[in-house]
Amino acid sequence: QSALTQPASVSGSPGQSITISCTGTSSDVGAYNHVSWYQQHPGKVPKLMIYDVSNRPSGVSDRFSGSKFDNTASLTISGLQAEDEADYYCSSYTNRDTWVFGGGTKLTVL
Amino acid sequence: QVQLVQSGAEVKEPGASVKVSCRASGYIFSDYYMHWVRQAPGQGLEWMGWINPNSGGKQYAQKFQGRVTMTRDTSISTAFMELSRLTYDDTAVYYCARVPRDVGTAMFDYWGQGTLVTVSS
């Protein structure tokens, strides 16, 4: 199972919006609405930000949103804030009853 | 409150095995699959496998087949992950994370604090 494809890095200025893509295949991202996104600050435990493509857990800012088209899922962060600077990972359930992560994207807030 | 508390850091020699535990509290242990995810220094997250605490059923990533064993002890709400024939590339932080058994949703909603396993001679 190959890792999902994410850009290595993205950046944006405070107040701007950015989008991180996550490309898989018809066996994972394209097959199920079970894509989730995680935020990880250095030295910290990953935190769930989006689940099942577009759902936000309680307590997660509505500046975070998710979507999917075909084999590509996306995470959008609007109104960028300094605290959003972190690594972001997507994950998907697969048709082999396994899970797979993306390689991760480093978000820099300029 | 939900908590996943993992065992402490380990240092192992190449070729040895390591067993990491993950004690769950604050929820019904059997209602959630337990997954294991690892992260090598400076690298991304890598999914290793899951165990169903209710049935003991499990599924491993192909990469770890034959080398990983996931078990659980429902009497103490604890999951275990044992990795054998360690190499330097197995140096990583190992996390446990739960996923609801509800097939309508799939997410790692709570994570353990991580266990650093260092392979060194």
mmCIF file of N, CA and C in Angstrom, chain A:
data_model
loop_
_atom_site.group_PDB
_atom_site.id
_atom_site.type_symbol
_atom_site.label_atom_id
_atom_site.label_comp_id
_atom_site.label_asym_id
_atom_site.label_seq_id
_atom_site.Cartn_x
_atom_site.Cartn_y
_atom_site.Cartn_z
ATOM 1 N N GLN A 1 0.842 -1.194 0.000
ATOM 2 C CA GLN A 1 0.000 0.000 0.000
ATOM 3 C C GLN A 1 0.876 1.242 0.000
ATOM 4 N N SER A 2 0.815 2.035 -1.067
ATOM 5 C CA SER A 2 1.628 3.236 -1.136
ATOM 6 C C SER A 2 1.001 4.346 -0.317
ATOM 7 N N ALA A 3 1.849 5.233 0.189
ATOM 8 C CA ALA A 3 1.361 6.369 0.944
ATOM 9 C C ALA A 3 0.560 7.290 0.042
ATOM 10 N N LEU A 4 -0.395 7.994 0.616
ATOM 11 C CA LEU A 4 -1.123 9.017 -0.117
ATOM 12 C C LEU A 4 -0.165 10.171 -0.415
ATOM 13 N N THR A 5 -0.427 10.882 -1.514
ATOM 14 C CA THR A 5 0.489 11.933 -1.953
ATOM 15 C C THR A 5 0.032 13.305 -1.481
ATOM 16 N N GLN A 6 0.884 13.960 -0.724
ATOM 17 C CA GLN A 6 0.647 15.322 -0.254
ATOM 18 C C GLN A 6 1.814 16.199 -0.686
ATOM 19 N N PRO A 7 1.582 17.510 -0.852
ATOM 20 C CA PRO A 7 2.719 18.400 -1.106
ATOM 21 C C PRO A 7 3.589 18.448 0.134
ATOM 22 N N ALA A 8 4.898 18.552 -0.071
ATOM 23 C CA ALA A 8 5.805 18.565 1.072
ATOM 24 C C ALA A 8 5.612 19.803 1.931
ATOM 25 N N SER A 9 5.283 20.918 1.295
ATOM 26 C CA SER A 9 5.138 22.156 2.050
ATOM 27 C C SER A 9 4.156 23.095 1.377
ATOM 28 N N VAL A 10 3.505 23.895 2.183
ATOM 29 C CA VAL A 10 2.668 24.991 1.716
ATOM 30 C C VAL A 10 2.907 26.148 2.665
ATOM 31 N N SER A 11 2.592 27.342 2.199
ATOM 32 C CA SER A 11 2.751 28.504 3.064
ATOM 33 C C SER A 11 1.687 29.540 2.746
ATOM 34 N N GLY A 12 1.458 30.423 3.699
ATOM 35 C CA GLY A 12 0.497 31.490 3.519
ATOM 36 C C GLY A 12 0.687 32.544 4.587
ATOM 37 N N SER A 13 0.162 33.698 4.336
ATOM 38 C CA SER A 13 0.258 34.797 5.290
ATOM 39 C C SER A 13 -0.944 34.770 6.228
ATOM 40 N N PRO A 14 -0.808 35.370 7.383
ATOM 41 C CA PRO A 14 -1.941 35.436 8.311
ATOM 42 C C PRO A 14 -3.170 36.036 7.630
ATOM 43 N N GLY A 15 -4.306 35.395 7.857
ATOM 44 C CA GLY A 15 -5.552 35.861 7.281
ATOM 45 C C GLY A 15 -5.887 35.239 5.940
ATOM 46 N N GLN A 16 -4.892 34.699 5.271
ATOM 47 C CA GLN A 16 -5.127 34.071 3.977
ATOM 48 C C GLN A 16 -5.702 32.666 4.151
ATOM 49 N N SER A 17 -6.056 32.065 3.019
ATOM 50 C CA SER A 17 -6.515 30.666 3.013
ATOM 51 C C SER A 17 -5.513 29.800 2.253
ATOM 52 N N ILE A 18 -5.354 28.592 2.705
ATOM 53 C CA ILE A 18 -4.509 27.638 1.992
ATOM 54 C C ILE A 18 -5.259 26.325 1.861
ATOM 55 N N THR A 19 -4.854 25.531 0.879
ATOM 56 C CA THR A 19 -5.441 24.215 0.665
ATOM 57 C C THR A 19 -4.335 23.190 0.512
ATOM 58 N N ILE A 20 -4.481 22.087 1.208
ATOM 59 C CA ILE A 20 -3.536 20.977 1.121
ATOM 60 C C ILE A 20 -4.242 19.809 0.450
ATOM 61 N N SER A 21 -3.638 19.278 -0.583
ATOM 62 C CA SER A 21 -4.245 18.158 -1.304
ATOM 63 C C SER A 21 -3.706 16.827 -0.806
ATOM 64 N N CYS A 22 -4.474 15.784 -1.065
ATOM 65 C CA CYS A 22 -4.128 14.430 -0.632
ATOM 66 C C CYS A 22 -4.647 13.483 -1.709
ATOM 67 N N THR A 23 -3.751 12.961 -2.509
ATOM 68 C CA THR A 23 -4.154 12.142 -3.653
ATOM 69 C C THR A 23 -3.894 10.670 -3.402
ATOM 70 N N GLY A 24 -4.929 9.884 -3.587
ATOM 71 C CA GLY A 24 -4.816 8.440 -3.430
ATOM 72 C C GLY A 24 -5.243 7.738 -4.697
ATOM 73 N N THR A 25 -5.971 6.652 -4.524
ATOM 74 C CA THR A 25 -6.408 5.845 -5.662
ATOM 75 C C THR A 25 -7.870 5.452 -5.491
ATOM 76 N N SER A 26 -8.368 4.710 -6.451
ATOM 77 C CA SER A 26 -9.748 4.228 -6.376
ATOM 78 C C SER A 26 -9.904 3.109 -5.346
ATOM 79 N N SER A 27 -8.806 2.704 -4.725
ATOM 80 C CA SER A 27 -8.846 1.687 -3.675
ATOM 81 C C SER A 27 -8.894 2.289 -2.281
ATOM 82 N N ASP A 28 -8.670 3.576 -2.183
ATOM 83 C CA ASP A 28 -8.686 4.200 -0.859
ATOM 84 C C ASP A 28 -9.494 5.494 -0.879
ATOM 85 N N VAL A 29 -8.853 6.617 -1.168
ATOM 86 C CA VAL A 29 -9.563 7.905 -1.127
ATOM 87 C C VAL A 29 -10.806 7.899 -2.014
ATOM 88 N N GLY A 30 -10.679 7.365 -3.201
ATOM 89 C CA GLY A 30 -11.793 7.372 -4.140
ATOM 90 C C GLY A 30 -12.898 6.387 -3.819
ATOM 91 N N ALA A 31 -12.598 5.419 -2.954
ATOM 92 C CA ALA A 31 -13.550 4.342 -2.696
ATOM 93 C C ALA A 31 -14.463 4.594 -1.502
ATOM 94 N N TYR A 32 -14.009 5.379 -0.562
ATOM 95 C CA TYR A 32 -14.755 5.590 0.671
ATOM 96 C C TYR A 32 -14.726 7.054 1.102
ATOM 97 N N ASN A 33 -15.719 7.440 1.861
ATOM 98 C CA ASN A 33 -15.714 8.778 2.465
ATOM 99 C C ASN A 33 -15.087 8.702 3.852
ATOM 100 N N HIS A 34 -13.980 8.013 3.933
ATOM 101 C CA HIS A 34 -13.290 7.817 5.207
ATOM 102 C C HIS A 34 -11.900 8.440 5.151
ATOM 103 N N VAL A 35 -11.856 9.704 4.761
ATOM 104 C CA VAL A 35 -10.606 10.458 4.776
ATOM 105 C C VAL A 35 -10.603 11.345 6.009
ATOM 106 N N SER A 36 -9.496 11.348 6.710
ATOM 107 C CA SER A 36 -9.362 12.198 7.890
ATOM 108 C C SER A 36 -8.052 12.983 7.823
ATOM 109 N N TRP A 37 -8.004 14.051 8.581
ATOM 110 C CA TRP A 37 -6.839 14.943 8.585
ATOM 111 C C TRP A 37 -6.371 15.163 10.026
ATOM 112 N N TYR A 38 -5.048 15.246 10.179
ATOM 113 C CA TYR A 38 -4.429 15.387 11.483
ATOM 114 C C TYR A 38 -3.416 16.522 11.464
ATOM 115 N N GLN A 39 -3.421 17.266 12.550
ATOM 116 C CA GLN A 39 -2.458 18.345 12.763
ATOM 117 C C GLN A 39 -1.439 17.877 13.791
ATOM 118 N N GLN A 40 -0.168 18.119 13.515
ATOM 119 C CA GLN A 40 0.859 17.733 14.473
ATOM 120 C C GLN A 40 1.875 18.856 14.635
ATOM 121 N N HIS A 41 1.926 19.392 15.837
ATOM 122 C CA HIS A 41 2.967 20.361 16.159
ATOM 123 C C HIS A 41 4.225 19.612 16.585
ATOM 124 N N PRO A 42 5.391 20.215 16.440
ATOM 125 C CA PRO A 42 6.659 19.533 16.765
ATOM 126 C C PRO A 42 6.663 18.938 18.162
ATOM 127 N N GLY A 43 6.996 17.679 18.223
ATOM 128 C CA GLY A 43 7.083 16.997 19.501
ATOM 129 C C GLY A 43 5.761 16.651 20.143
ATOM 130 N N LYS A 44 4.675 16.886 19.431
ATOM 131 C CA LYS A 44 3.344 16.644 19.995
ATOM 132 C C LYS A 44 2.655 15.463 19.321
ATOM 133 N N VAL A 45 1.567 15.034 19.944
ATOM 134 C CA VAL A 45 0.762 13.935 19.422
ATOM 135 C C VAL A 45 -0.151 14.464 18.306
ATOM 136 N N PRO A 46 -0.362 13.705 17.241
ATOM 137 C CA PRO A 46 -1.297 14.156 16.196
ATOM 138 C C PRO A 46 -2.683 14.432 16.766
ATOM 139 N N LYS A 47 -3.338 15.418 16.192
ATOM 140 C CA LYS A 47 -4.683 15.820 16.619
ATOM 141 C C LYS A 47 -5.636 15.722 15.437
ATOM 142 N N LEU A 48 -6.773 15.084 15.654
ATOM 143 C CA LEU A 48 -7.788 14.947 14.616
ATOM 144 C C LEU A 48 -8.422 16.298 14.324
ATOM 145 N N MET A 49 -8.439 16.681 13.035
ATOM 146 C CA MET A 49 -9.005 17.964 12.636
ATOM 147 C C MET A 49 -10.260 17.797 11.775
ATOM 148 N N ILE A 50 -10.268 16.787 10.920
ATOM 149 C CA ILE A 50 -11.385 16.507 10.012
ATOM 150 C C ILE A 50 -11.534 14.996 9.905
ATOM 151 N N TYR A 51 -12.761 14.505 9.926
ATOM 152 C CA TYR A 51 -12.983 13.073 9.710
ATOM 153 C C TYR A 51 -14.089 12.852 8.685
ATOM 154 N N ASP A 52 -14.065 11.678 8.072
ATOM 155 C CA ASP A 52 -15.057 11.332 7.049
ATOM 156 C C ASP A 52 -15.226 12.467 6.038
ATOM 157 N N VAL A 53 -14.103 12.890 5.509
ATOM 158 C CA VAL A 53 -13.954 13.898 4.445
ATOM 159 C C VAL A 53 -14.172 15.323 4.916
ATOM 160 N N SER A 54 -15.311 15.576 5.580
ATOM 161 C CA SER A 54 -15.663 16.983 5.810
ATOM 162 C C SER A 54 -16.241 17.287 7.189
ATOM 163 N N ASN A 55 -16.172 16.349 8.088
ATOM 164 C CA ASN A 55 -16.744 16.564 9.416
ATOM 165 C C ASN A 55 -15.685 17.050 10.407
ATOM 166 N N ARG A 56 -16.084 18.025 11.214
ATOM 167 C CA ARG A 56 -15.174 18.574 12.230
ATOM 168 C C ARG A 56 -15.539 18.034 13.596
ATOM 169 N N PRO A 57 -14.543 17.519 14.326
ATOM 170 C CA PRO A 57 -14.825 17.108 15.711
ATOM 171 C C PRO A 57 -15.170 18.326 16.553
ATOM 172 N N SER A 58 -15.854 18.088 17.629
ATOM 173 C CA SER A 58 -16.157 19.152 18.563
ATOM 174 C C SER A 58 -14.867 19.814 19.039
ATOM 175 N N GLY A 59 -14.858 21.138 19.031
ATOM 176 C CA GLY A 59 -13.699 21.864 19.511
ATOM 177 C C GLY A 59 -12.721 22.306 18.436
ATOM 178 N N VAL A 60 -12.874 21.787 17.238
ATOM 179 C CA VAL A 60 -11.998 22.203 16.136
ATOM 180 C C VAL A 60 -12.608 23.422 15.451
ATOM 181 N N SER A 61 -11.787 24.418 15.211
ATOM 182 C CA SER A 61 -12.239 25.668 14.617
ATOM 183 C C SER A 61 -12.905 25.435 13.263
ATOM 184 N N ASP A 62 -13.956 26.245 12.991
ATOM 185 C CA ASP A 62 -14.625 26.137 11.684
ATOM 186 C C ASP A 62 -13.798 26.771 10.571
ATOM 187 N N ARG A 63 -12.596 27.226 10.882
ATOM 188 C CA ARG A 63 -11.679 27.673 9.834
ATOM 189 C C ARG A 63 -11.109 26.482 9.056
ATOM 190 N N PHE A 64 -11.279 25.306 9.616
ATOM 191 C CA PHE A 64 -10.792 24.086 8.981
ATOM 192 C C PHE A 64 -11.957 23.390 8.273
ATOM 193 N N SER A 65 -11.752 23.055 7.007
ATOM 194 C CA SER A 65 -12.787 22.359 6.258
ATOM 195 C C SER A 65 -12.164 21.341 5.322
ATOM 196 N N GLY A 66 -12.951 20.332 4.965
ATOM 197 C CA GLY A 66 -12.442 19.276 4.108
ATOM 198 C C GLY A 66 -13.400 18.975 2.970
ATOM 199 N N SER A 67 -12.839 18.440 1.892
ATOM 200 C CA SER A 67 -13.645 18.063 0.732
ATOM 201 C C SER A 67 -12.945 16.934 -0.005
ATOM 202 N N LYS A 68 -13.645 16.402 -0.999
ATOM 203 C CA LYS A 68 -13.059 15.319 -1.796
ATOM 204 C C LYS A 68 -13.660 15.329 -3.189
ATOM 205 N N PHE A 69 -12.839 15.046 -4.195
ATOM 206 C CA PHE A 69 -13.301 14.862 -5.561
ATOM 207 C C PHE A 69 -12.498 13.720 -6.169
ATOM 208 N N ASP A 70 -13.193 12.717 -6.587
ATOM 209 C CA ASP A 70 -12.549 11.519 -7.144
ATOM 210 C C ASP A 70 -11.519 10.980 -6.152
ATOM 211 N N ASN A 71 -10.283 10.873 -6.571
ATOM 212 C CA ASN A 71 -9.266 10.264 -5.722
ATOM 213 C C ASN A 71 -8.457 11.278 -4.913
ATOM 214 N N THR A 72 -8.910 12.521 -4.889
ATOM 215 C CA THR A 72 -8.175 13.564 -4.189
ATOM 216 C C THR A 72 -9.028 14.235 -3.127
ATOM 217 N N ALA A 73 -8.499 14.251 -1.910
ATOM 218 C CA ALA A 73 -9.139 14.972 -0.809
ATOM 219 C C ALA A 73 -8.359 16.254 -0.556
ATOM 220 N N SER A 74 -9.028 17.205 0.066
ATOM 221 C CA SER A 74 -8.384 18.490 0.330
ATOM 222 C C SER A 74 -8.747 19.006 1.710
ATOM 223 N N LEU A 75 -7.784 19.655 2.326
ATOM 224 C CA LEU A 75 -7.992 20.349 3.592
ATOM 225 C C LEU A 75 -7.774 21.826 3.330
ATOM 226 N N THR A 76 -8.752 22.633 3.699
ATOM 227 C CA THR A 76 -8.628 24.080 3.546
ATOM 228 C C THR A 76 -8.628 24.732 4.917
ATOM 229 N N ILE A 77 -7.687 25.622 5.107
ATOM 230 C CA ILE A 77 -7.626 26.409 6.335
ATOM 231 C C ILE A 77 -7.809 27.861 5.932
ATOM 232 N N SER A 78 -8.851 28.473 6.445
ATOM 233 C CA SER A 78 -9.113 29.867 6.130
ATOM 234 C C SER A 78 -8.695 30.745 7.305
ATOM 235 N N GLY A 79 -8.475 32.035 7.023
ATOM 236 C CA GLY A 79 -8.078 32.954 8.080
ATOM 237 C C GLY A 79 -6.852 32.459 8.828
ATOM 238 N N LEU A 80 -5.810 32.136 8.104
ATOM 239 C CA LEU A 80 -4.608 31.555 8.699
ATOM 240 C C LEU A 80 -4.143 32.314 9.942
ATOM 241 N N GLN A 81 -3.748 31.535 10.937
ATOM 242 C CA GLN A 81 -3.218 32.099 12.163
ATOM 243 C C GLN A 81 -1.860 31.464 12.438
ATOM 244 N N ALA A 82 -1.056 32.161 13.203
ATOM 245 C CA ALA A 82 0.289 31.668 13.509
ATOM 246 C C ALA A 82 0.255 30.276 14.119
ATOM 247 N N GLU A 83 -0.749 30.011 14.942
ATOM 248 C CA GLU A 83 -0.848 28.719 15.637
ATOM 249 C C GLU A 83 -1.171 27.559 14.687
ATOM 250 N N ASP A 84 -1.553 27.880 13.441
ATOM 251 C CA ASP A 84 -1.846 26.822 12.471
ATOM 252 C C ASP A 84 -0.566 26.229 11.894
ATOM 253 N N GLU A 85 0.549 26.876 12.126
ATOM 254 C CA GLU A 85 1.820 26.368 11.604
ATOM 255 C C GLU A 85 2.121 25.025 12.254
ATOM 256 N N ALA A 86 2.182 23.983 11.415
ATOM 257 C CA ALA A 86 2.320 22.609 11.904
ATOM 258 C C ALA A 86 2.452 21.684 10.701
ATOM 259 N N ASP A 87 2.626 20.411 10.981
ATOM 260 C CA ASP A 87 2.565 19.394 9.942
ATOM 261 C C ASP A 87 1.131 18.853 9.871
ATOM 262 N N TYR A 88 0.684 18.574 8.647
ATOM 263 C CA TYR A 88 -0.655 18.044 8.447
ATOM 264 C C TYR A 88 -0.583 16.734 7.670
ATOM 265 N N TYR A 89 -1.347 15.765 8.145
ATOM 266 C CA TYR A 89 -1.374 14.448 7.520
ATOM 267 C C TYR A 89 -2.802 14.063 7.166
ATOM 268 N N CYS A 90 -2.972 13.493 5.982
ATOM 269 C CA CYS A 90 -4.257 12.898 5.647
ATOM 270 C C CYS A 90 -4.156 11.389 5.863
ATOM 271 N N SER A 91 -5.299 10.766 5.997
ATOM 272 C CA SER A 91 -5.353 9.325 6.164
ATOM 273 C C SER A 91 -6.626 8.816 5.507
ATOM 274 N N SER A 92 -6.573 7.607 5.001
ATOM 275 C CA SER A 92 -7.752 7.011 4.377
ATOM 276 C C SER A 92 -7.861 5.533 4.713
ATOM 277 N N TYR A 93 -9.081 5.080 4.845
ATOM 278 C CA TYR A 93 -9.373 3.655 4.922
ATOM 279 C C TYR A 93 -9.218 3.098 3.506
ATOM 280 N N THR A 94 -8.867 1.809 3.398
ATOM 281 C CA THR A 94 -8.672 1.207 2.073
ATOM 282 C C THR A 94 -9.542 -0.035 1.890
ATOM 283 N N ASN A 95 -9.584 -0.527 0.677
ATOM 284 C CA ASN A 95 -10.418 -1.694 0.380
ATOM 285 C C ASN A 95 -9.798 -3.005 0.849
ATOM 286 N N ARG A 96 -8.655 -2.933 1.498
ATOM 287 C CA ARG A 96 -8.056 -4.130 2.092
ATOM 288 C C ARG A 96 -8.262 -4.142 3.607
ATOM 289 N N ASP A 97 -9.166 -3.253 4.075
ATOM 290 C CA ASP A 97 -9.438 -3.147 5.504
ATOM 291 C C ASP A 97 -8.187 -2.683 6.248
ATOM 292 N N THR A 98 -7.412 -1.872 5.573
ATOM 293 C CA THR A 98 -6.221 -1.273 6.176
ATOM 294 C C THR A 98 -6.371 0.247 6.098
ATOM 295 N N TRP A 99 -5.412 0.951 6.664
ATOM 296 C CA TRP A 99 -5.396 2.418 6.612
ATOM 297 C C TRP A 99 -4.073 2.859 5.984
ATOM 298 N N VAL A 100 -4.068 4.046 5.454
ATOM 299 C CA VAL A 100 -2.838 4.575 4.878
ATOM 300 C C VAL A 100 -2.778 6.066 5.171
ATOM 301 N N PHE A 101 -1.567 6.572 5.422
ATOM 302 C CA PHE A 101 -1.364 7.989 5.667
ATOM 303 C C PHE A 101 -0.704 8.643 4.460
ATOM 304 N N GLY A 102 -0.862 9.947 4.373
ATOM 305 C CA GLY A 102 -0.099 10.727 3.424
ATOM 306 C C GLY A 102 1.286 10.994 3.998
ATOM 307 N N GLY A 103 2.166 11.494 3.137
ATOM 308 C CA GLY A 103 3.531 11.744 3.572
ATOM 309 C C GLY A 103 3.687 12.953 4.478
ATOM 310 N N GLY A 104 2.631 13.766 4.564
ATOM 311 C CA GLY A 104 2.685 14.934 5.435
ATOM 312 C C GLY A 104 3.014 16.212 4.688
ATOM 313 N N THR A 105 2.435 17.313 5.153
ATOM 314 C CA THR A 105 2.674 18.638 4.577
ATOM 315 C C THR A 105 3.031 19.608 5.681
ATOM 316 N N LYS A 106 4.143 20.301 5.499
ATOM 317 C CA LYS A 106 4.560 21.299 6.476
ATOM 318 C C LYS A 106 3.946 22.640 6.089
ATOM 319 N N LEU A 107 3.110 23.175 6.966
ATOM 320 C CA LEU A 107 2.488 24.470 6.739
ATOM 321 C C LEU A 107 3.293 25.546 7.460
ATOM 322 N N THR A 108 3.716 26.538 6.693
ATOM 323 C CA THR A 108 4.429 27.684 7.249
ATOM 324 C C THR A 108 3.544 28.915 7.138
ATOM 325 N N VAL A 109 3.366 29.591 8.247
ATOM 326 C CA VAL A 109 2.625 30.853 8.262
ATOM 327 C C VAL A 109 3.647 31.978 8.225
ATOM 328 N N LEU A 110 3.647 32.702 7.122
ATOM 329 C CA LEU A 110 4.691 33.702 6.862
ATOM 330 C C LEU A 110 4.596 34.915 7.781
#
